[in-house]
Structures are given as C-alpha cells and as structure tokens.
Coordinates of C-alpha atoms in Angstrom, one line a residue:
M1 CA 0.0 0.0 0.0
G2 CA 1.4 3.4 -1.0
L3 CA 2.0 6.3 1.2
V4 CA -0.7 8.3 -0.5
S5 CA -3.3 5.5 0.1
V6 CA -2.3 5.3 3.8
L7 CA -2.6 9.0 4.2
L8 CA -6.0 9.0 2.5
I9 CA -7.3 6.2 4.7
S10 CA -6.0 8.0 7.8
F11 CA -7.7 11.2 6.7
C12 CA -11.0 9.4 6.2
V13 CA -10.8 7.7 9.6
L14 CA -10.0 11.1 11.2
S15 CA -12.9 12.7 9.4
I16 CA -15.3 10.0 10.6
S17 CA -14.1 10.4 14.2
L18 CA -14.5 14.2 14.1
V19 CA -18.0 14.2 12.6
G20 CA -20.7 12.0 14.2
T21 CA -24.2 11.4 13.2
D22 CA -26.4 14.3 12.1
N23 CA -23.2 16.3 11.4
I24 CA -22.4 16.7 15.1
V25 CA -18.7 17.7 15.3
V26 CA -16.8 16.0 18.1
G27 CA -14.7 18.3 20.2
I28 CA -17.1 21.2 20.3
P29 CA -18.5 21.6 23.9
T30 CA -22.2 21.0 24.6
T31 CA -24.5 22.3 27.3
L32 CA -24.4 18.7 28.7
D33 CA -20.8 19.4 29.7
G34 CA -22.0 22.4 31.8
P35 CA -22.6 24.3 33.7
F36 CA -19.4 26.0 32.8
K37 CA -17.2 28.1 35.0
P38 CA -17.7 31.8 34.1
V39 CA -15.2 33.2 31.6
T40 CA -14.5 36.8 30.8
V41 CA -12.4 37.6 27.9
P42 CA -10.2 40.7 28.6
L43 CA -10.9 43.7 26.5
D44 CA -8.7 44.0 23.4
K45 CA -7.9 47.7 23.7
T46 CA -6.3 47.8 20.3
F47 CA -9.7 47.0 18.7
R48 CA -12.2 49.7 19.3
G49 CA -13.6 49.9 15.8
H50 CA -14.8 52.9 13.9
A51 CA -18.1 53.6 15.6
V52 CA -19.1 56.4 13.3
D53 CA -22.3 56.5 11.2
L54 CA -22.2 56.3 7.5
P55 CA -22.8 59.8 6.2
D56 CA -25.6 60.6 3.8
T57 CA -23.1 61.1 1.1
D58 CA -22.1 57.4 1.1
P59 CA -23.2 55.9 -2.2
R60 CA -24.6 52.9 -0.3
V61 CA -27.3 55.0 1.3
Q62 CA -28.2 57.3 -1.5
R63 CA -31.4 57.0 -3.6
V64 CA -30.5 55.5 -7.0
V65 CA -34.1 54.8 -8.4
Q66 CA -36.2 57.3 -10.4
G67 CA -39.8 58.4 -9.9
F68 CA -41.9 55.6 -8.3
E69 CA -39.5 52.8 -8.9
P70 CA -39.2 50.5 -5.9
E71 CA -36.4 50.8 -3.4
Q72 CA -35.6 49.4 0.1
I73 CA -37.0 46.0 -0.9
S74 CA -37.2 43.3 1.7
V75 CA -38.6 39.9 2.4
S76 CA -40.0 38.7 5.7
L77 CA -41.7 35.5 6.7
S78 CA -45.3 34.7 7.5
T79 CA -46.1 32.1 10.2
T80 CA -45.5 29.0 7.9
H81 CA -43.3 28.1 5.0
D82 CA -46.0 28.6 2.4
S83 CA -46.2 32.4 2.7
V84 CA -43.9 35.4 2.8
W85 CA -44.2 39.2 2.8
I86 CA -42.5 41.5 0.2
S87 CA -42.1 45.1 1.3
W88 CA -40.7 48.1 -0.5
I89 CA -40.9 51.9 -0.8
T90 CA -41.8 54.1 -3.8
G91 CA -41.4 57.9 -4.0
D92 CA -38.9 59.8 -1.9
F93 CA -39.3 61.1 1.7
Q94 CA -39.8 64.7 2.6
I95 CA -38.4 66.6 5.6
G96 CA -38.7 70.2 6.5
D97 CA -41.1 72.9 7.8
S98 CA -43.6 72.3 5.0
I99 CA -44.3 68.7 3.9
K100 CA -47.1 67.2 1.7
P101 CA -47.6 63.5 2.3
L102 CA -47.8 61.3 -0.9
N103 CA -51.1 59.6 -1.6
P104 CA -50.7 55.8 -1.2
K105 CA -53.6 55.2 -3.6
T106 CA -51.7 56.7 -6.5
V107 CA -49.3 53.7 -6.7
A108 CA -50.4 50.1 -6.8
S109 CA -48.8 47.3 -4.7
V110 CA -48.1 44.4 -7.0
V111 CA -45.7 41.5 -6.9
R112 CA -45.2 39.1 -9.8
Y113 CA -43.4 35.9 -8.9
G114 CA -42.8 32.3 -9.9
R115 CA -40.3 29.5 -9.6
L116 CA -38.8 30.4 -13.0
R117 CA -37.1 33.7 -13.6
F118 CA -39.2 34.1 -16.7
P119 CA -42.1 34.2 -17.0
L120 CA -43.3 35.2 -13.6
I121 CA -46.7 33.6 -13.8
H122 CA -48.2 34.5 -10.4
K123 CA -49.4 37.8 -9.2
A124 CA -50.3 39.2 -5.7
T125 CA -51.5 42.5 -4.5
G126 CA -51.3 44.1 -1.1
Y127 CA -51.7 47.4 0.7
S128 CA -49.7 50.6 1.1
L129 CA -49.3 53.5 3.6
V130 CA -47.5 56.6 4.4
Y131 CA -46.3 57.6 7.9
N132 CA -45.3 61.0 9.3
Q133 CA -43.0 62.0 12.1
L134 CA -44.5 65.3 13.5
Y135 CA -43.4 67.6 16.3
P136 CA -45.5 70.2 18.2
F137 CA -42.6 72.7 18.4
V138 CA -41.6 75.5 16.1
G139 CA -38.2 75.0 14.5
L140 CA -38.3 71.2 14.4
Q141 CA -38.5 69.6 11.0
N142 CA -41.3 67.2 10.2
Y143 CA -41.0 64.1 8.1
T144 CA -43.2 62.2 5.7
S145 CA -42.2 58.9 4.2
G146 CA -42.4 57.6 0.7
I147 CA -45.2 55.1 0.0
I148 CA -44.6 51.9 1.9
H149 CA -45.9 48.7 0.3
H150 CA -46.6 45.3 1.8
V151 CA -47.7 42.3 -0.2
R152 CA -48.2 38.8 1.1
L153 CA -47.4 35.9 -1.2
T154 CA -49.3 32.6 -0.5
G155 CA -49.3 29.0 -1.7
L156 CA -45.6 28.7 -1.8
K157 CA -43.7 25.4 -1.7
P158 CA -41.2 24.6 1.0
N159 CA -37.5 25.0 0.6
T160 CA -38.0 26.4 -2.9
L161 CA -36.3 29.3 -4.8
Y162 CA -38.7 31.9 -6.1
H163 CA -38.1 34.9 -8.4
Y164 CA -40.1 38.1 -8.1
Q165 CA -40.5 41.7 -9.2
C166 CA -42.4 44.3 -7.2
G167 CA -43.9 47.7 -8.0
D168 CA -46.7 49.1 -10.2
P169 CA -46.8 47.7 -13.7
S170 CA -49.4 50.3 -14.8
I171 CA -47.0 53.3 -14.5
P172 CA -44.8 51.3 -15.3
A173 CA -42.5 51.2 -12.3
M174 CA -41.3 47.7 -11.6
S175 CA -38.2 46.6 -9.8
S176 CA -35.5 44.4 -11.2
T177 CA -35.9 40.6 -10.7
Y178 CA -34.9 39.4 -7.2
Y179 CA -35.2 36.0 -5.6
F180 CA -35.7 34.4 -2.2
K181 CA -35.9 30.8 -0.8
T182 CA -38.8 29.6 1.3
M183 CA -38.3 28.0 4.7
P184 CA -38.4 24.2 5.0
A185 CA -41.8 22.7 6.0
S186 CA -42.2 22.3 9.7
G187 CA -41.1 18.9 11.0
P188 CA -38.7 17.4 13.5
N189 CA -36.0 16.7 10.8
S190 CA -36.5 19.9 8.8
Y191 CA -34.5 23.0 9.5
P192 CA -32.9 26.0 7.7
S193 CA -29.2 25.6 7.4
R194 CA -28.2 28.8 9.1
I195 CA -30.0 31.6 10.9
A196 CA -28.1 34.9 11.6
I197 CA -28.9 36.6 14.9
V198 CA -27.8 40.2 15.3
G199 CA -28.8 43.1 17.6
D200 CA -28.3 46.8 17.9
L201 CA -27.1 47.0 14.4
G202 CA -27.2 50.7 13.5
L203 CA -25.5 52.1 10.4
T204 CA -21.9 52.6 11.2
Y205 CA -18.7 51.4 9.6
N206 CA -18.8 48.7 12.3
T207 CA -22.2 47.8 11.0
T208 CA -20.8 47.3 7.5
S209 CA -18.2 44.9 8.9
T210 CA -20.9 43.0 10.8
V211 CA -23.1 42.7 7.7
D212 CA -20.3 41.7 5.4
H213 CA -19.2 39.0 7.9
M214 CA -22.7 37.8 8.4
I215 CA -23.4 37.5 4.7
G216 CA -20.1 35.6 4.4
N217 CA -21.7 32.9 6.6
N218 CA -24.6 32.4 4.1
P219 CA -27.6 32.7 6.4
D220 CA -31.1 31.5 5.3
L221 CA -32.8 33.9 7.7
I222 CA -31.8 37.0 9.7
L223 CA -33.2 37.9 13.1
V224 CA -32.7 41.5 14.3
V225 CA -33.4 41.6 18.0
G226 CA -34.1 45.3 18.3
D227 CA -32.5 48.7 17.8
V228 CA -32.3 48.9 14.0
C229 CA -31.0 52.2 12.7
Y230 CA -30.7 54.6 15.7
A231 CA -32.5 57.5 14.0
N232 CA -33.2 58.8 17.4
L233 CA -29.5 59.7 18.0
Y234 CA -30.1 62.7 15.7
L235 CA -31.9 66.0 15.8
T236 CA -34.3 66.7 12.9
N237 CA -31.6 68.9 11.3
G238 CA -29.4 65.8 10.9
T239 CA -27.0 66.6 13.7
G240 CA -26.0 63.4 15.5
A241 CA -24.3 62.3 18.7
D242 CA -23.2 59.1 20.4
C243 CA -25.4 60.0 23.4
Y244 CA -28.5 62.0 22.8
S245 CA -29.3 62.9 26.4
C246 CA -25.7 64.0 26.9
S247 CA -25.5 66.2 23.8
F248 CA -29.1 67.5 23.5
S249 CA -30.3 67.7 27.0
R250 CA -32.3 70.8 26.4
T251 CA -34.4 69.7 23.5
P252 CA -38.1 70.1 24.1
I253 CA -38.8 66.6 22.8
H254 CA -36.6 63.6 21.9
E255 CA -36.2 64.3 18.2
T256 CA -35.3 61.8 15.5
Y257 CA -33.9 62.1 12.0
Q258 CA -36.1 59.8 10.0
P259 CA -34.0 59.7 6.8
R260 CA -31.7 57.4 8.7
W261 CA -34.4 54.8 8.3
D262 CA -34.3 55.3 4.6
Y263 CA -30.5 55.1 4.5
W264 CA -30.6 51.8 6.5
G265 CA -33.2 50.4 4.1
R266 CA -31.1 51.3 1.1
Y267 CA -27.9 49.9 2.6
M268 CA -29.6 46.6 3.5
Q269 CA -31.5 46.1 0.3
P270 CA -28.9 43.8 -1.3
V271 CA -29.3 41.6 1.7
T272 CA -33.0 41.9 2.6
S273 CA -34.2 41.5 -0.9
K274 CA -32.9 38.0 -0.9
I275 CA -32.7 36.8 2.7
P276 CA -35.9 37.0 4.9
I277 CA -35.4 39.4 7.8
M278 CA -37.5 39.3 11.0
V279 CA -37.4 42.2 13.4
V280 CA -38.5 42.9 17.0
E281 CA -38.7 46.4 18.5
G282 CA -36.0 48.0 20.7
N283 CA -36.0 51.1 22.8
H284 CA -34.4 53.1 19.9
E285 CA -37.6 52.4 17.9
I286 CA -39.8 54.2 20.5
E287 CA -39.4 57.6 18.7
K288 CA -42.1 59.6 20.5
Q289 CA -43.7 62.4 18.5
V290 CA -46.9 64.5 18.4
E291 CA -49.9 63.2 20.4
N292 CA -47.5 60.8 22.2
Q293 CA -47.4 58.5 19.2
T294 CA -44.5 55.9 19.4
F295 CA -43.0 53.2 17.2
V296 CA -44.6 54.6 14.1
A297 CA -41.5 54.0 11.8
Y298 CA -41.0 50.5 13.1
S299 CA -44.7 49.5 12.7
S300 CA -44.9 51.0 9.2
R301 CA -41.7 49.9 7.6
F302 CA -41.7 46.2 8.4
A303 CA -44.3 43.5 7.7
F304 CA -45.1 41.3 10.6
P305 CA -47.0 38.0 10.7
S306 CA -49.1 39.3 13.6
K307 CA -52.5 38.5 12.3
E308 CA -51.4 35.1 11.0
S309 CA -50.1 34.2 14.5
G310 CA -53.2 35.4 16.3
S311 CA -51.6 38.7 17.6
S312 CA -53.2 42.1 17.4
S313 CA -49.8 43.9 17.6
A314 CA -46.6 44.4 15.6
F315 CA -44.8 44.2 19.0
Y316 CA -45.3 40.4 19.5
Y317 CA -45.8 37.6 17.1
S318 CA -44.6 34.1 16.2
F319 CA -43.6 32.1 13.2
N320 CA -42.1 28.7 12.2
A321 CA -38.8 28.2 10.4
G322 CA -38.8 24.4 9.8
G323 CA -38.8 22.6 13.1
I324 CA -38.2 25.8 15.1
H325 CA -41.0 27.9 16.6
F326 CA -39.9 31.5 17.1
I327 CA -41.7 33.7 19.6
M328 CA -40.9 37.5 19.2
L329 CA -41.9 39.4 22.3
G330 CA -42.1 43.1 23.1
G331 CA -40.1 44.5 26.0
Y332 CA -41.7 48.0 25.6
I333 CA -45.4 47.1 25.7
A334 CA -47.4 45.7 28.7
Y335 CA -46.2 42.2 29.6
N336 CA -47.9 41.6 32.9
K337 CA -50.3 38.6 33.4
S338 CA -53.4 40.7 32.6
A339 CA -52.0 42.3 29.4
H340 CA -52.9 41.2 25.9
Q341 CA -49.3 40.2 25.2
Y342 CA -49.2 37.7 28.1
K343 CA -52.5 36.2 27.2
W344 CA -51.5 35.9 23.6
L345 CA -48.2 34.2 24.7
E346 CA -50.1 31.7 26.8
K347 CA -52.3 30.7 23.8
D348 CA -49.3 30.6 21.4
L349 CA -47.3 28.4 23.7
A350 CA -50.3 26.1 24.2
K351 CA -50.6 25.6 20.5
V352 CA -47.0 24.6 19.9
D353 CA -46.6 20.9 19.0
R354 CA -43.1 19.9 20.0
K355 CA -43.4 16.8 17.8
V356 CA -43.6 19.1 14.8
T357 CA -41.4 22.0 16.0
P358 CA -39.2 20.5 18.7
W359 CA -37.2 23.7 19.1
L360 CA -38.8 26.7 20.9
V361 CA -36.8 30.0 20.7
A362 CA -37.9 33.3 22.2
T363 CA -36.5 36.8 21.4
W364 CA -37.0 40.3 22.7
H365 CA -34.7 43.3 23.1
P366 CA -33.7 43.9 26.8
P367 CA -32.0 40.9 28.4
W368 CA -32.9 39.3 31.7
Y369 CA -29.5 37.8 32.4
S370 CA -26.8 40.3 31.4
T371 CA -24.0 41.0 33.8
Y372 CA -22.8 44.2 32.3
K373 CA -23.3 47.5 34.1
A374 CA -25.2 49.0 31.2
H375 CA -28.9 48.2 31.6
Y376 CA -28.2 45.9 34.5
R377 CA -31.4 44.2 35.7
E378 CA -33.4 46.8 33.7
A379 CA -35.9 44.2 32.5
E380 CA -36.5 42.6 35.9
C381 CA -40.3 43.3 35.8
M382 CA -40.6 41.5 32.5
R383 CA -38.6 38.6 33.9
T384 CA -40.8 38.2 37.0
A385 CA -43.9 38.4 34.8
M386 CA -43.0 36.0 32.1
E387 CA -40.1 33.7 33.1
D388 CA -42.3 31.1 34.8
L389 CA -44.4 30.7 31.7
L390 CA -41.4 30.3 29.3
Y391 CA -39.8 27.9 31.7
Q392 CA -42.9 25.7 32.1
Y393 CA -43.2 25.3 28.3
G394 CA -39.5 24.4 28.0
V395 CA -38.2 27.3 25.9
D396 CA -34.8 26.2 24.7
I397 CA -32.9 29.5 23.9
I398 CA -33.5 33.2 24.4
F399 CA -31.9 35.8 22.2
N400 CA -31.6 39.5 23.3
G401 CA -29.8 42.7 22.4
H402 CA -29.8 46.1 24.2
V403 CA -26.4 45.6 25.9
H404 CA -23.7 46.3 23.4
A405 CA -21.6 43.3 24.1
Y406 CA -21.7 39.5 23.8
E407 CA -22.7 37.2 26.6
R408 CA -23.9 33.5 26.8
S409 CA -25.4 32.1 30.0
N410 CA -25.4 28.6 31.4
R411 CA -28.9 27.1 31.6
V412 CA -30.6 29.2 34.2
Y413 CA -34.0 29.8 35.8
N414 CA -34.7 32.4 38.5
Y415 CA -31.0 33.2 38.8
T416 CA -30.3 29.6 39.6
L417 CA -28.5 27.0 37.5
D418 CA -31.1 24.7 36.1
P419 CA -30.6 21.9 33.5
C420 CA -34.1 22.6 32.2
G421 CA -33.7 26.4 32.0
P422 CA -33.1 28.2 28.7
V423 CA -29.7 29.4 27.5
H424 CA -29.8 33.2 27.4
I425 CA -27.7 34.8 24.7
T426 CA -27.1 38.6 24.4
V427 CA -25.9 39.8 20.9
G428 CA -26.3 43.6 21.2
D429 CA -22.9 44.0 19.5
G430 CA -24.0 44.6 15.9
G431 CA -22.0 47.8 15.6
N432 CA -24.1 50.8 16.5
R433 CA -22.9 54.3 17.2
E434 CA -23.2 54.2 21.0
K435 CA -20.1 51.9 21.1
M436 CA -19.3 48.9 23.3
A437 CA -20.4 48.0 26.8
I438 CA -17.3 47.2 28.8
A439 CA -17.9 47.6 32.5
H440 CA -19.3 44.6 34.4
A441 CA -21.7 45.1 37.4
D442 CA -19.8 42.6 39.5
E443 CA -16.5 44.5 39.3
P444 CA -15.5 46.8 42.2
G445 CA -17.3 50.2 42.0
N446 CA -19.5 49.2 39.1
C447 CA -22.7 48.0 40.8
P448 CA -25.4 50.5 39.9
D449 CA -27.7 52.1 42.4
P450 CA -30.9 50.1 42.3
S451 CA -33.0 53.3 41.9
T452 CA -31.3 53.9 38.5
T453 CA -32.5 50.5 37.1
P454 CA -36.3 50.7 36.7
D455 CA -38.0 49.9 33.4
E456 CA -38.4 53.6 32.4
Y457 CA -40.8 52.9 29.5
M458 CA -43.2 50.6 31.3
G459 CA -42.8 52.4 34.6
G460 CA -42.0 49.4 36.8
F461 CA -39.3 48.6 39.4
C462 CA -38.7 44.9 40.4
A463 CA -35.0 44.7 40.8
F464 CA -34.6 44.1 44.5
N465 CA -31.6 42.7 46.3
F466 CA -31.1 38.9 46.0
T467 CA -32.6 36.9 48.8
S468 CA -30.6 33.7 48.5
G469 CA -27.5 32.3 46.9
P470 CA -24.0 33.7 46.6
A471 CA -25.3 37.3 46.3
A472 CA -27.8 37.1 49.1
G473 CA -28.6 40.6 50.5
K474 CA -26.9 42.3 47.6
F475 CA -28.0 44.0 44.4
C476 CA -25.0 42.7 42.4
W477 CA -22.7 39.7 42.6
D478 CA -19.1 40.4 43.8
R479 CA -17.8 38.1 41.0
Q480 CA -18.9 37.0 37.6
P481 CA -22.2 35.2 38.4
D482 CA -22.5 31.4 38.1
Y483 CA -25.2 31.8 35.4
S484 CA -22.8 33.7 33.1
A485 CA -20.8 31.2 31.1
Y486 CA -19.0 33.6 28.7
R487 CA -18.8 37.3 28.1
E488 CA -16.8 39.5 25.8
S489 CA -16.9 43.1 24.6
S490 CA -16.5 43.0 20.8
F491 CA -18.5 43.7 17.7
G492 CA -20.0 40.7 15.9
H493 CA -23.0 38.5 15.1
G494 CA -24.2 34.9 15.8
I495 CA -25.1 31.9 13.6
F496 CA -27.7 29.4 14.8
E497 CA -27.7 26.0 13.1
V498 CA -30.2 23.3 14.3
K499 CA -28.8 19.9 13.4
N500 CA -31.6 17.6 14.6
E501 CA -34.3 17.4 17.3
T502 CA -31.9 17.7 20.2
H503 CA -28.7 19.4 18.9
A504 CA -28.2 23.0 17.7
L505 CA -24.8 24.6 17.1
W506 CA -24.4 28.2 18.2
T507 CA -21.5 30.2 16.9
W508 CA -20.6 33.8 17.7
H509 CA -18.3 35.5 15.3
R510 CA -16.2 38.6 16.1
N511 CA -15.8 41.1 13.3
Q512 CA -12.0 41.1 13.6
D513 CA -11.7 37.4 13.1
M514 CA -11.6 35.4 9.9
Y515 CA -15.0 34.3 8.6
N516 CA -14.5 30.6 9.6
S517 CA -13.0 31.4 13.0
P518 CA -15.5 31.3 15.9
G519 CA -15.2 33.6 18.9
D520 CA -17.5 31.3 21.0
Q521 CA -19.1 28.0 19.9
I522 CA -21.2 25.4 21.7
Y523 CA -23.9 22.8 21.0
I524 CA -27.1 23.6 22.8
V525 CA -28.7 20.2 23.6
R526 CA -32.3 19.6 24.4
Q527 CA -33.3 16.9 26.8
P528 CA -37.1 16.5 26.3
E529 CA -37.2 13.3 28.3
R530 CA -35.8 15.1 31.3
C531 CA -37.4 18.5 31.0
P532 CA -41.2 18.9 30.6
T533 CA -42.3 21.1 27.7
E534 CA -45.7 22.3 29.2
P535 CA -47.1 23.0 32.6
Q536 CA -48.3 20.1 34.6
V537 CA -51.6 21.9 35.2
T538 CA -52.1 21.9 31.4
K539 CA -51.5 18.1 31.2
L540 CA -54.0 17.6 34.0
W541 CA -56.5 19.8 32.3
R542 CA -56.2 17.9 29.1
I543 CA -56.6 14.6 30.9
W544 CA -59.7 16.0 32.8
K545 CA -61.1 17.4 29.6
T546 CA -60.7 14.1 27.7
K547 CA -62.4 12.3 30.6
L548 CA -65.3 14.7 30.5
I549 CA -65.7 14.3 26.8
T550 CA -65.5 10.5 27.0
E551 CA -68.2 10.5 29.8
Y552 CA -70.4 12.9 27.8
L553 CA -70.2 10.7 24.6
A554 CA -70.9 7.6 26.6
K555 CA -74.0 9.2 28.1
S556 CA -75.1 10.4 24.7
R557 CA -74.8 6.9 23.2
L558 CA -76.8 5.5 26.2
L559 CA -79.6 8.1 25.7
F560 CA -79.6 7.4 21.9
Y561 CA -80.2 3.7 22.4
M562 CA -82.9 4.2 25.1

C-alpha cells in the first residue's frame, strides 16, 4: 500500500471520528458538559472599531431609483413556509417645515413571482401606507415617508427558490428581478441551514463589517433583536451624537432624524431583498412624536405575521422556520399577566406541537441575564412576569440585544443554575454608534444604584436585592455570576444551526476574526425526556377534559339507544 493511500485512509478515519451522526462535530463543547465556570475575555484595547455612522453622502445610502421605482426592498416570513411578505418603498421622503404626504392610492402594490425567472406567472396585490413623524414645536423639521408597500405571497412550496418583481406595472415602475428561498416545511427533521442573529445594528462602519461578515456565513434567515438604525440619536436637522441625552439635554422633545431609516433600508436592500429578515422592536424604535405616538416608523416599515399568528400587535408575534417555533416578544409594551401580550403568549405556547417544532426559541430586546453595568437588571419586571411561563413550556434558547456586548449564559431559571432552563444569549454587539459596553456590574465600584435601574418605559421597578445564593442581600454579585458562562466586549454576530431534534450549534463571530474562526461556539442540547415542555396543570386539564368528553359521549350513546 502506497504512502498516498495510507494518508488518504487515515484522513477518512480522522474525518469520521470528528463528525458524528447528524453532522455533530466531536470536540465542540455542549451544554451537557456544563454548567461551565464563568469566563470573561479581557478587553482588546487595540480593537475599538470605527463607531461612526455612514454619512448621507455614502453611495450605499443614496437614492438610486427614479420616480416611483421600488427601493428598500425586503422579504419577511409569515407564520409558515407557504407564505412570505414582500415590502418596498416608492417615492422619496420629505423633511422640512412644509411637507405634503404622498397619496398611497396613486401607486399600486403588485408582486409578480414564480419558480422560474421568466415568465413570472403568479401575481399578488397588497396594501400601502405613508407615515409621518411630526413635532408640536416651532423649528423642528417634520418628516413624511415615501409610499410603503406590503404584499403577502401565499401558496408557496417549502425549501424552494422563487423569483419576483415588485412595483406598479401600470406606471410602469417595476423593480429588477430578485429571488428568495422559502423555509423548509415544519417537522422534527427539517431546518434552515443557518440563521443569523444580530442586535443593535445601527448604520456605522462597524455595521458594514458585521453585515459583510454575516453574509459571508450564508444565512437563510436574519433575526434583528431590536435597535435597528438609531435614527433617534439625531436632531431633525441631521446633527447626530453618540449620546442623545448628553449632547441634546435641552431639546423640548426627543427628536429623531427619520431619513436614517431610509439610509438603512437602502444599505440593507442587497441583503434583505434575498434573505428574509424578522425584526422585533428595541428602545431606539420608540421615537415619541406629536400626540404621544410611538414606534410609528417600526410599525410602518416592516411587515409582521401578527394577524397570521393570532396577535393584534406588531410588537409580538410568532412564526415557524422548519422545526423551530420562534416567539418574538415586546419589552416595551405591557407584559404583565393581565396584558394582551401575556394572554397571547399563553395561547401561542399552548398551540406549539413539539413533535412538529421541537425547538422553541424566544427573542426580545432587553436581556434578563446580562451581567454588564449597562442596563443591569433593567428588564426585571418583564422577567418576573414571564419567566415562569417560558420555563414551564420548555423554551430552549432566548436571544436578546440592548447591551452592546456578547454574553452567553449557562442554563438558568430564576437566577439559579437549572438543567431545564433556557440558554440566554445577548448579541447587542452589531456595531451601533453608542459603542461597546465594557464595565461589568460585579466589578468593584460598578454596581449601579438600584434606583437607577427601573423599566423607564413601562414604569416598573422589580430589581430588589437577591434573597438567596452567593449574592444574598446584595443587588450585584461580587464576582462573575455562576449563570454567566462567557462574556466579551467585541462587535459581531451569531449563527444558529439546528442539526436535529436535540442538537443546535451556536457560533458567535467577532468582526475582527476570519470568517471561519468562531469567537464562541457550543452545541445547545435539548433533553425533552428530562425536562417537561408544558405546565403540569395543562397536562392535568387535558386529561380531565378528555375524561369529561368521554363520559359525555358515553351518556349520549346511552340516551340514543334508550
């Protein structure tokens, strides 16, 4: 046997030993190996990045279409694989003292699509709208958007490439031909290859690095966990700052510069026109304006499968991506047990069939288990309201943003290590202008005053001192908490790859690394036989209900034969 043959056989044996069944790579740690001792990666002071926004002169954010030709084109998912939303904008925005909103009825919302590039044999129509950002103060510039179009395509086949054009063929003003791929059909052995998770993205030079890196990893779906373009770091005259309250403390109302939304949509179009993007609101989307209106840009610019998932709000909804059920929750809308969001969540969780969608993933903006000083325990009221419900239904993973750093937890529930608790992952490191979070609350002198940590938007305060455990009687731990497995301050994004019913690979990528070099990587392993996936009371109710129905039917038959 020749040397080449020996080497080839050795390589094949090595390959088999490294990759097990279902493409599980041996040597990568799993949550079954945990809980892990807390790790903090020291700050690399040589890498601070260029946290400066792209200017409006950058060709990537300038308007390149004419008249009512479509721009800012994006694809988003509906609740199941057989439907998607196509969104775009026609006509230019206006900003100034005197604006005249466009009439949405003057431009039709049409999408032609098909499995072949030509001819596009199917046609769908949708609806359009215009939104305004208005201020009740002299000297502030008002804004009105172009015409925003949303069209839902239905009857699509799973895991299939479709081509499409959008616009108004009667003008004519149609886009070029783009394409997207539908999600796999829901099932325990059916998953998208890669899902990108990114938060607090913004539109800086760091953002461009993050997006380039993310696209290099070929995602099938992108989740943005809040804080999209940071238009509210600007005055209406276009003057921006890293810290609005620091630089513009005397402004009569928190202004925003809405063209940043258009810049973001233009910059992202090469990505979002091909890869579905799902978004949940962050605090930078609040954007208060006249008559106390909030979240108007967020609610107008994106299409959400709210109605399809039984929600009455753009702030919370759910959808399936193969065998994964995603729940998108709102951290800035009422979440207590009497609120519509909580009641919707109960119903949505109760409908999840873990035999069809084994993986249950939840996302919202402010994290519950971040150990950074920035926003420390800020979402404690939301945690106390919703954590029990998510735990009882066996949520596997929770993704958050808000804190501009990366952190992965051990499995945790109620601040206690728990093999059935979810893994919490904070990815608020997309590259926004406000720069990195660096200080940790457990470091000497960094523990914030509890009075500074309430949920300002919802008006609640629930972050009291710990009553048990290593931090009993204190507001902060005096070391990295046991529930924190890994934390690092660096810009980046994450890739989520579900391999089968029990194993999912999570990889966090730093912007400064090579595309195939992970900063943090772990298999998240489900143990459905060990951890219940619904409340015991629900199981008892189902048993009792079945018994009642059986008894009723038996009596009905008896009466029928009498």
